[in-house]
XYZ file of C-alpha atoms in Angstrom:
543
model
C -15.327 63.451 51.068
C -15.563 60.197 52.992
C -15.779 56.979 51.017
C -16.491 53.611 52.590
C -14.010 50.852 51.871
C -16.156 48.624 49.726
C -14.599 46.039 47.469
C -14.844 46.849 43.784
C -15.925 43.289 43.173
C -18.994 43.712 45.365
C -22.354 44.503 43.760
C -22.840 48.228 43.247
C -26.607 48.102 43.729
C -28.343 46.580 46.721
C -31.526 44.577 46.686
C -33.334 47.685 47.905
C -32.620 49.485 44.636
C -35.728 50.548 42.663
C -36.668 48.412 39.647
C -34.149 48.772 36.857
C -34.162 48.264 33.092
C -33.146 44.989 31.489
C -31.520 45.567 28.103
C -30.831 42.876 25.530
C -27.652 43.593 23.585
C -27.363 42.114 20.093
C -24.115 41.665 18.200
C -25.736 42.689 14.942
C -27.220 46.151 14.248
C -30.862 46.547 15.121
C -33.093 45.820 12.110
C -34.573 49.032 10.707
C -38.227 49.598 10.152
C -38.653 50.457 6.493
C -41.441 52.235 4.765
C -43.320 50.725 1.895
C -42.298 51.153 -1.737
C -45.689 51.562 -3.355
C -46.325 54.716 -5.357
C -48.678 56.164 -2.764
C -45.689 56.887 -0.512
C -43.354 58.479 -3.079
C -44.098 62.206 -3.032
C -40.358 62.929 -2.981
C -39.121 60.687 -5.785
C -38.520 63.792 -7.902
C -35.654 64.893 -5.604
C -34.068 61.448 -5.657
C -35.861 59.904 -2.656
C -37.287 56.985 -4.630
C -37.505 54.811 -1.526
C -38.505 55.388 2.059
C -36.114 56.081 4.905
C -34.982 53.864 7.759
C -36.050 54.367 11.367
C -33.951 52.219 13.732
C -35.797 50.901 16.758
C -35.369 53.040 19.866
C -34.077 51.824 23.211
C -35.990 52.631 26.375
C -33.102 53.931 28.486
C -32.820 57.648 29.269
C -29.079 58.335 29.778
C -29.658 61.753 31.358
C -32.280 60.746 33.907
C -31.263 61.205 37.513
C -33.109 58.482 39.402
C -33.583 60.477 42.623
C -34.457 64.030 41.494
C -36.792 64.574 44.454
C -36.431 63.927 48.158
C -38.607 60.901 48.899
C -39.209 58.989 52.087
C -38.945 59.804 55.783
C -35.374 58.527 55.960
C -34.112 60.994 53.341
C -35.884 63.960 54.961
C -34.536 63.097 58.416
C -31.054 62.614 56.997
C -31.144 66.006 55.282
C -32.319 67.719 58.477
C -29.579 66.054 60.514
C -26.939 66.898 57.924
C -27.862 70.564 57.437
C -25.147 71.752 59.888
C -22.674 69.415 58.199
C -23.797 70.748 54.800
C -23.075 74.297 55.942
C -19.577 73.284 57.049
C -18.989 71.423 53.799
C -20.191 74.398 51.786
C -17.794 76.696 53.614
C -14.918 74.238 53.158
C -15.797 73.765 49.490
C -15.841 77.526 48.987
C -12.525 77.900 50.816
C -10.946 75.158 48.714
C -12.265 76.786 45.561
C -10.959 80.164 46.702
C -7.553 78.750 47.610
C -7.395 76.975 44.281
C -8.399 80.149 42.496
C -5.802 82.318 44.289
C -3.105 79.688 43.859
C -3.678 79.303 40.158
C -3.947 83.065 39.684
C -0.511 83.300 41.254
C 0.782 80.399 39.180
C -0.526 81.967 35.983
C 0.892 85.407 36.777
C 3.453 86.287 34.140
C 2.989 83.025 32.223
C 2.582 84.045 28.617
C 4.316 81.278 26.696
C 1.311 78.986 26.293
C 2.981 76.878 23.618
C 5.380 75.282 26.116
C 4.714 73.224 29.259
C 4.121 74.971 32.572
C 6.659 74.356 35.325
C 5.354 72.034 38.033
C 5.539 73.333 41.512
C -10.148 61.696 51.194
C -9.564 58.951 49.897
C -11.329 57.263 46.891
C -11.432 53.571 46.189
C -9.111 52.726 43.287
C -8.471 49.611 41.261
C -5.387 49.425 39.089
C -2.879 52.186 38.458
C -2.417 54.751 35.716
C 0.189 53.782 33.149
C 3.270 56.005 32.859
C 2.741 59.078 30.781
C 5.490 57.969 28.352
C 3.472 54.842 27.501
C -0.097 56.206 27.491
C -0.120 59.978 26.938
C -3.930 60.108 26.538
C -6.513 59.217 29.214
C -10.225 58.764 28.466
C -13.011 58.248 30.989
C -16.757 58.009 31.231
C -18.342 61.183 32.618
C -20.982 61.084 35.367
C -20.541 64.042 37.717
C -18.708 67.298 38.280
C -16.554 65.303 40.704
C -14.823 63.442 37.828
C -12.569 66.305 36.662
C -11.842 67.297 40.286
C -10.565 63.796 41.012
C -8.405 63.681 37.889
C -7.079 67.166 38.658
C -5.541 65.923 41.911
C -4.746 62.406 40.697
C -3.035 63.142 37.379
C -2.902 66.941 36.992
C -3.567 66.447 33.264
C -4.066 68.750 30.340
C -7.820 68.624 29.769
C -10.000 69.182 26.729
C -12.965 71.370 27.617
C -15.758 73.349 25.995
C -14.688 76.945 25.426
C -17.721 78.161 27.392
C -16.079 76.892 30.611
C -13.386 79.559 30.366
C -15.855 82.275 31.411
C -17.112 80.408 34.489
C -16.237 82.229 37.762
C -13.301 80.655 39.629
C -13.513 77.421 37.640
C -12.300 79.084 34.442
C -9.139 80.282 36.152
C -8.426 76.894 37.722
C -8.786 74.907 34.502
C -6.517 77.376 32.695
C -3.774 76.183 35.048
C -4.373 72.710 33.627
C -3.265 74.067 30.207
C -6.737 73.360 28.909
C -7.398 72.715 25.217
C -10.560 74.619 24.431
C -12.950 73.453 21.743
C -16.135 74.858 20.281
C -18.084 71.684 19.552
C -20.106 73.472 16.845
C -17.081 74.795 14.936
C -15.295 72.495 12.500
C -12.141 74.622 12.554
C -12.134 74.655 16.365
C -12.462 70.874 16.505
C -9.624 70.492 14.027
C -7.436 72.851 16.060
C -8.235 70.891 19.230
C -7.187 67.610 17.596
C -3.904 69.189 16.503
C -3.324 70.424 20.061
C -4.112 66.981 21.494
C -1.570 65.418 19.159
C 1.047 68.094 19.854
C 0.802 67.890 23.641
C 0.470 64.109 23.706
C 3.619 63.747 21.618
C 5.756 65.795 24.046
C 6.641 64.184 27.389
C 7.211 67.601 28.924
C 3.476 68.210 28.884
C 1.146 66.399 31.302
C -0.935 63.591 29.873
C -4.101 64.662 28.032
C -7.491 63.859 29.608
C -10.702 63.660 27.578
C -14.274 62.698 28.336
C -15.172 61.397 24.853
C -18.904 61.230 25.652
C -18.837 65.045 25.599
C -21.290 65.423 28.494
C -22.383 63.714 31.695
C -24.804 60.797 31.829
C -26.313 58.759 34.651
C -23.755 55.972 34.168
C -26.449 53.431 33.228
C -25.412 53.551 29.559
C -22.360 54.751 27.644
C -22.884 57.592 25.182
C -21.292 57.550 21.733
C -17.645 58.598 21.703
C -16.237 61.624 19.951
C -13.048 60.593 18.116
C -10.710 63.469 19.021
C -8.765 61.343 21.525
C -8.229 58.583 18.980
C -7.219 60.502 15.846
C -3.560 60.985 16.963
C -3.155 57.190 17.120
C -1.399 57.005 20.499
C -2.045 54.343 23.163
C -4.992 55.320 25.350
C -5.564 54.667 29.067
C -9.286 53.942 29.622
C -10.629 54.776 33.088
C -13.974 53.864 34.625
C -15.646 56.036 37.272
C -18.551 54.662 39.296
C -20.861 56.260 41.858
C -22.569 53.369 43.684
C -25.617 54.434 45.646
C -28.758 53.199 47.375
C -30.734 56.341 48.242
C -29.132 59.159 46.256
C -28.046 59.187 42.610
C -24.997 61.471 42.257
C -25.152 61.717 38.466
C -25.425 65.170 36.928
C -28.262 64.700 34.461
C -31.647 66.358 34.413
C -31.134 68.180 37.708
C -29.359 71.468 38.351
C -25.841 71.672 39.734
C -27.131 73.551 42.778
C -29.570 70.760 43.680
C -26.936 68.088 43.035
C -24.366 69.782 45.287
C -26.910 70.369 48.055
C -27.966 66.721 48.015
C -24.329 65.593 48.058
C -23.532 67.889 50.994
C -26.438 66.415 52.960
C -25.322 62.789 52.631
C -23.437 60.832 55.291
C -21.154 59.372 52.605
C -20.648 59.928 48.885
C -19.217 56.806 47.282
C -16.814 57.005 44.345
C -14.838 54.201 42.739
C -12.191 54.524 40.029
C -10.809 51.674 37.934
C -7.885 51.939 35.513
C -8.421 49.511 32.627
C -5.752 47.862 30.445
C -4.282 50.117 27.797
C -6.002 50.384 24.443
C -3.608 50.385 21.485
C -4.439 51.329 17.893
C -4.532 48.232 15.714
C -1.981 49.101 13.052
C -2.009 45.615 11.515
C -5.636 46.014 10.457
C -5.177 49.692 9.542
C -7.835 50.626 12.067
C -9.287 54.133 11.701
C -10.077 56.519 14.556
C -13.791 55.612 14.577
C -13.049 51.911 15.003
C -10.402 52.666 17.656
C -12.948 54.783 19.567
C -15.644 52.102 19.284
C -13.302 49.388 20.542
C -12.210 51.494 23.518
C -15.848 52.360 24.223
C -16.749 48.673 24.270
C -14.016 48.042 26.851
C -15.374 50.787 29.121
C -18.981 49.667 28.628
C -17.993 46.093 29.464
C -16.222 47.185 32.658
C -19.296 49.216 33.659
C -21.619 46.362 32.610
C -23.770 48.795 30.624
C -24.943 49.024 27.032
C -23.090 51.236 24.542
C -25.526 53.529 22.720
C -25.570 56.127 19.943
C -26.825 58.860 22.284
C -24.636 61.964 22.180
C -24.371 65.524 23.447
C -26.784 66.440 20.674
C -29.459 64.351 22.402
C -28.901 66.352 25.563
C -29.436 69.511 23.497
C -32.729 68.040 22.253
C -33.667 67.075 25.813
C -32.859 70.572 27.133
C -34.664 72.321 24.266
C -37.759 70.148 24.738
C -37.750 70.860 28.477
C -37.300 74.596 27.830
C -40.054 74.852 25.235
C -42.444 72.714 27.245
C -41.773 74.809 30.331
C -42.625 77.931 28.317
C -45.764 76.200 27.022
C -46.761 75.242 30.557
C -46.243 78.821 31.756
C -48.452 80.141 28.937
C -51.192 77.627 29.744
C -51.133 78.561 33.417
C -51.223 82.258 32.479
C -54.207 81.816 30.160
C -56.122 79.715 32.655
C -55.424 82.248 35.360
C -56.970 84.938 33.149
C -59.980 82.733 32.405
C -60.643 81.220 35.820
C -59.075 83.861 38.073
C -56.563 81.417 39.541
C -53.735 79.235 38.242
C -54.306 75.536 37.706
C -51.898 73.044 36.240
C -52.383 71.531 32.809
C -52.174 67.756 32.698
C -52.009 67.776 28.917
C -48.589 69.440 28.849
C -45.798 67.055 27.911
C -43.822 66.071 31.023
C -41.211 63.792 29.469
C -38.611 65.609 27.338
C -36.623 62.366 26.996
C -39.177 61.276 24.363
C -37.389 63.574 21.930
C -33.936 62.007 22.185
C -33.094 60.003 19.053
C -29.538 58.628 19.527
C -28.227 61.571 17.545
C -24.732 60.093 17.248
C -26.109 57.608 14.712
C -28.143 60.296 12.944
C -25.151 62.620 12.622
C -22.868 59.931 11.193
C -25.497 58.458 8.855
C -27.211 61.591 7.533
C -24.571 64.283 8.174
C -27.111 66.223 10.210
C -25.733 68.652 12.790
C -27.045 68.929 16.338
C -28.196 72.494 15.661
C -30.220 71.350 12.642
C -31.810 68.643 14.795
C -32.774 71.245 17.410
C -34.445 73.362 14.699
C -36.485 70.346 13.572
C -37.440 69.740 17.204
C -38.787 73.285 17.510
C -40.951 72.717 14.433
C -42.174 69.357 15.744
C -43.070 70.812 19.144
C -45.074 73.523 17.374
C -47.284 70.655 16.158
C -48.527 70.166 19.734
C -47.536 66.521 20.366
C -49.653 64.593 22.840
C -48.286 63.329 26.221
C -46.805 60.315 24.401
C -44.873 62.555 22.021
C -47.073 61.751 19.009
C -48.430 64.214 16.430
C -51.678 63.704 14.521
C -52.384 64.557 10.901
C -54.324 67.775 11.536
C -51.554 69.222 13.761
C -48.968 68.261 11.142
C -50.942 70.221 8.531
C -51.398 73.236 10.796
C -47.650 73.655 11.413
C -46.828 73.383 7.691
C -49.738 75.662 6.642
C -51.326 72.920 4.538
C -54.878 71.637 4.060
C -56.155 68.065 3.804
C -55.684 66.795 0.262
C -54.099 63.928 -1.631
C -50.593 65.417 -1.555
C -50.612 66.333 2.128
C -51.807 62.810 2.956
C -48.900 61.354 0.976
C -46.468 63.670 2.796
C -47.769 62.494 6.160
C -47.744 58.844 5.068
C -44.131 59.256 3.964
C -43.225 60.160 7.562
C -45.611 57.692 9.194
C -43.506 54.623 8.349
C -45.306 52.482 10.962
C -48.760 53.439 9.617
C -50.033 54.451 13.061
C -51.872 57.562 11.921
C -49.493 59.510 14.186
C -45.802 60.398 13.883
C -42.957 60.572 16.398
C -40.189 63.150 16.489
C -37.693 60.496 15.427
C -39.742 59.754 12.304
C -40.182 63.460 11.557
C -36.464 64.153 12.041
C -35.223 61.231 9.936
C -37.790 61.819 7.208
C -36.981 65.537 6.977
C -33.238 64.861 7.042
C -33.629 62.168 4.390
C -35.125 64.741 2.011
C -32.772 67.557 3.024
C -29.620 65.502 2.386
C -30.625 64.284 -1.095
C -28.039 65.321 -3.678
C -30.732 66.915 -5.848
C -32.378 68.870 -3.043
C -30.530 72.191 -3.460
C -30.774 72.085 -7.252
C -34.476 71.349 -6.967
C -34.962 74.352 -4.673
C -33.144 76.625 -7.123
C -35.156 75.290 -10.060
C -38.433 75.651 -8.153
C -37.655 79.279 -7.327
C -36.867 79.958 -10.990
C -40.169 78.444 -12.083
C -42.132 80.489 -9.538
C -40.291 83.749 -10.350
C -41.884 83.997 -13.785
C -40.555 87.426 -14.771
C -37.082 86.968 -13.283
C -37.537 89.763 -10.730
C -35.522 87.960 -8.060
C -38.494 87.508 -5.768
C -41.863 85.729 -5.648
C -45.133 87.515 -5.041
C -48.117 86.057 -3.211
C -49.937 85.540 -6.520
C -46.964 83.729 -8.045
C -46.756 81.450 -5.020
C -50.480 80.715 -5.333
C -50.119 79.914 -9.041
C -47.249 77.512 -8.299
C -48.750 75.555 -5.409
C -52.269 75.445 -6.895
C -50.998 72.699 -9.201
C -50.297 70.621 -6.064
C -53.118 71.747 -3.791
C -56.033 73.227 -5.720
C -58.747 75.424 -4.220
C -56.558 77.173 -1.649
C -58.453 80.103 -0.163
C -56.895 83.505 0.538
C -56.218 82.779 4.222
C -54.433 79.525 3.402
C -52.283 81.197 0.752
C -51.482 84.023 3.162
C -50.369 81.564 5.857
C -48.099 79.731 3.406
C -46.708 83.035 2.109
C -45.890 84.201 5.650
C -44.060 80.927 6.260
C -41.812 81.533 3.227
C -41.406 85.293 3.738
C -38.828 85.006 6.525
C -37.847 88.682 6.686
C -41.513 89.768 6.500
C -40.906 92.308 3.735
C -43.908 91.325 1.625
C -41.953 89.293 -0.935
C -40.120 85.971 -1.028
C -36.499 86.356 -2.060
C -34.358 83.443 -3.226
C -32.727 83.376 0.218
C -36.147 83.304 1.927
C -37.349 80.537 -0.372
C -34.354 78.212 0.055
C -34.017 78.945 3.765
C -37.659 78.018 4.352
C -37.294 74.773 2.413
C -34.175 73.887 4.392
C -36.167 74.310 7.610
C -39.220 72.581 6.133
C -37.800 70.201 3.488
C -41.085 68.294 3.320
C -42.617 71.321 1.577
C -40.480 70.745 -1.524
C -43.224 68.324 -2.618
C -45.445 71.365 -3.317
C -43.287 72.286 -6.305
C -43.031 68.896 -8.017
C -45.968 69.577 -10.419
C -44.676 72.970 -11.552
C -41.217 71.543 -12.259
C -42.604 68.589 -14.169
C -45.383 70.635 -15.861
C -43.411 73.632 -17.116
C -39.764 72.603 -17.396
C -39.299 75.904 -19.237
C -35.853 76.959 -18.028
C -32.641 75.206 -19.000
C -31.836 74.313 -15.405
C -35.394 73.162 -14.788
C -35.420 71.026 -17.976
C -32.084 69.414 -17.134
C -33.304 68.763 -13.615
C -36.504 67.129 -14.844
C -34.491 64.976 -17.262
C -32.147 63.954 -14.440
C -35.090 63.108 -12.190
C -36.870 61.090 -14.856
């Protein structure tokens, strides 16, 4: 890979670069937008949510957006045509290198079974600074932009890397990274994350092991912002070597964001040059005098990397990429269904302009949400699926009638209060961020689970262990009177998750965990009857 000898002090972007974002960075946290406190917006006071929830202002930067996803301009097309023979040669050489690496590491791994002890050891990229000795800084952290990053560090440092366990099953690549004595982690498993931290500390503490490399952002971004840091590299409390990787470009953005790896590699192979710059920053030491915790250590190191990159540090995380990918997947399915239906109607396929084309609207800086509300990325994805079922418009906004349709409700005083509770900006429409934070605010109330249990007990009048359709109608009619049979049936189907014709306790609580806003339906029956001991104690605690 040829890299031109540019000075690292030179501007990375030329004057021909497309218009870019200007971001104002404040030292203080962004002021939240708070909902009102009048009684009209308190349908959830009975579970402890006496006040509204906070919705921090969103920033306008999409960290996963590749700025050149399509080939544009005569110059790019001519360059690709001229470079096609070179791309073929590069592809062959890349495959040969991958094959040689695979065979070499297969040979190196043959007979190696003691994975608790270190393994025996057996182009040119612009650099600034040098890596500190392993004895001083046993842990290296870097921003993550492209699949080239780990390849560079493999040859530069031959480190022990921390990687998602799913990478182990990748053809060729899985074998090669095993030779790097990889520390696998399942990001959705608490025990796996704990084990990974223990392994990081164990291998970092022993000079016989290579240094440990982590990408604390957890995924790639376009390098225009810094994602929130995971704290696994900072929990052991060892000095950390921060590294900055840059990919300066004019015509082609090399970041691995919202484009496929195949497209990214093809575009890279059809470039005259691919520019990469690496800068080793001063070491980051834990501040023992101030008894700094791992979160503060990670934030301070992140600020140093963000400053070197001259970008803003955000609360976006891997969870936001999951939301982005899920939104793109569901919208693609929706688009396919629309095209299919229109083809049946009109006899030919036509595109639908009303289909949402911007999945980045559904990213919410999930790092902040997870730390503030203890909401997992998987829970956020489930809320996204519900929100997308409400048919948001091209701006990502949902109107009142679509909100009601997804929750099987009808217009009434209570449903209006539920919508107003979410609509903190009083726009008459809600965003996914408002829906997510409002739902999570209810779900994470300390009284929520007890309220669900008490509500089930009040609905299950005869103690049969399940709720019939009639019992559900009797319970919710106190909240929403005059429900017709179709409306009751739709609500019953929503609660009857296993579709067995009855709502068990598991069905009831599981539905309310997925749709916590619906707990407001059972406030009147809890406050009206209060017949059971648990229900009476709960009402007394609420009041």
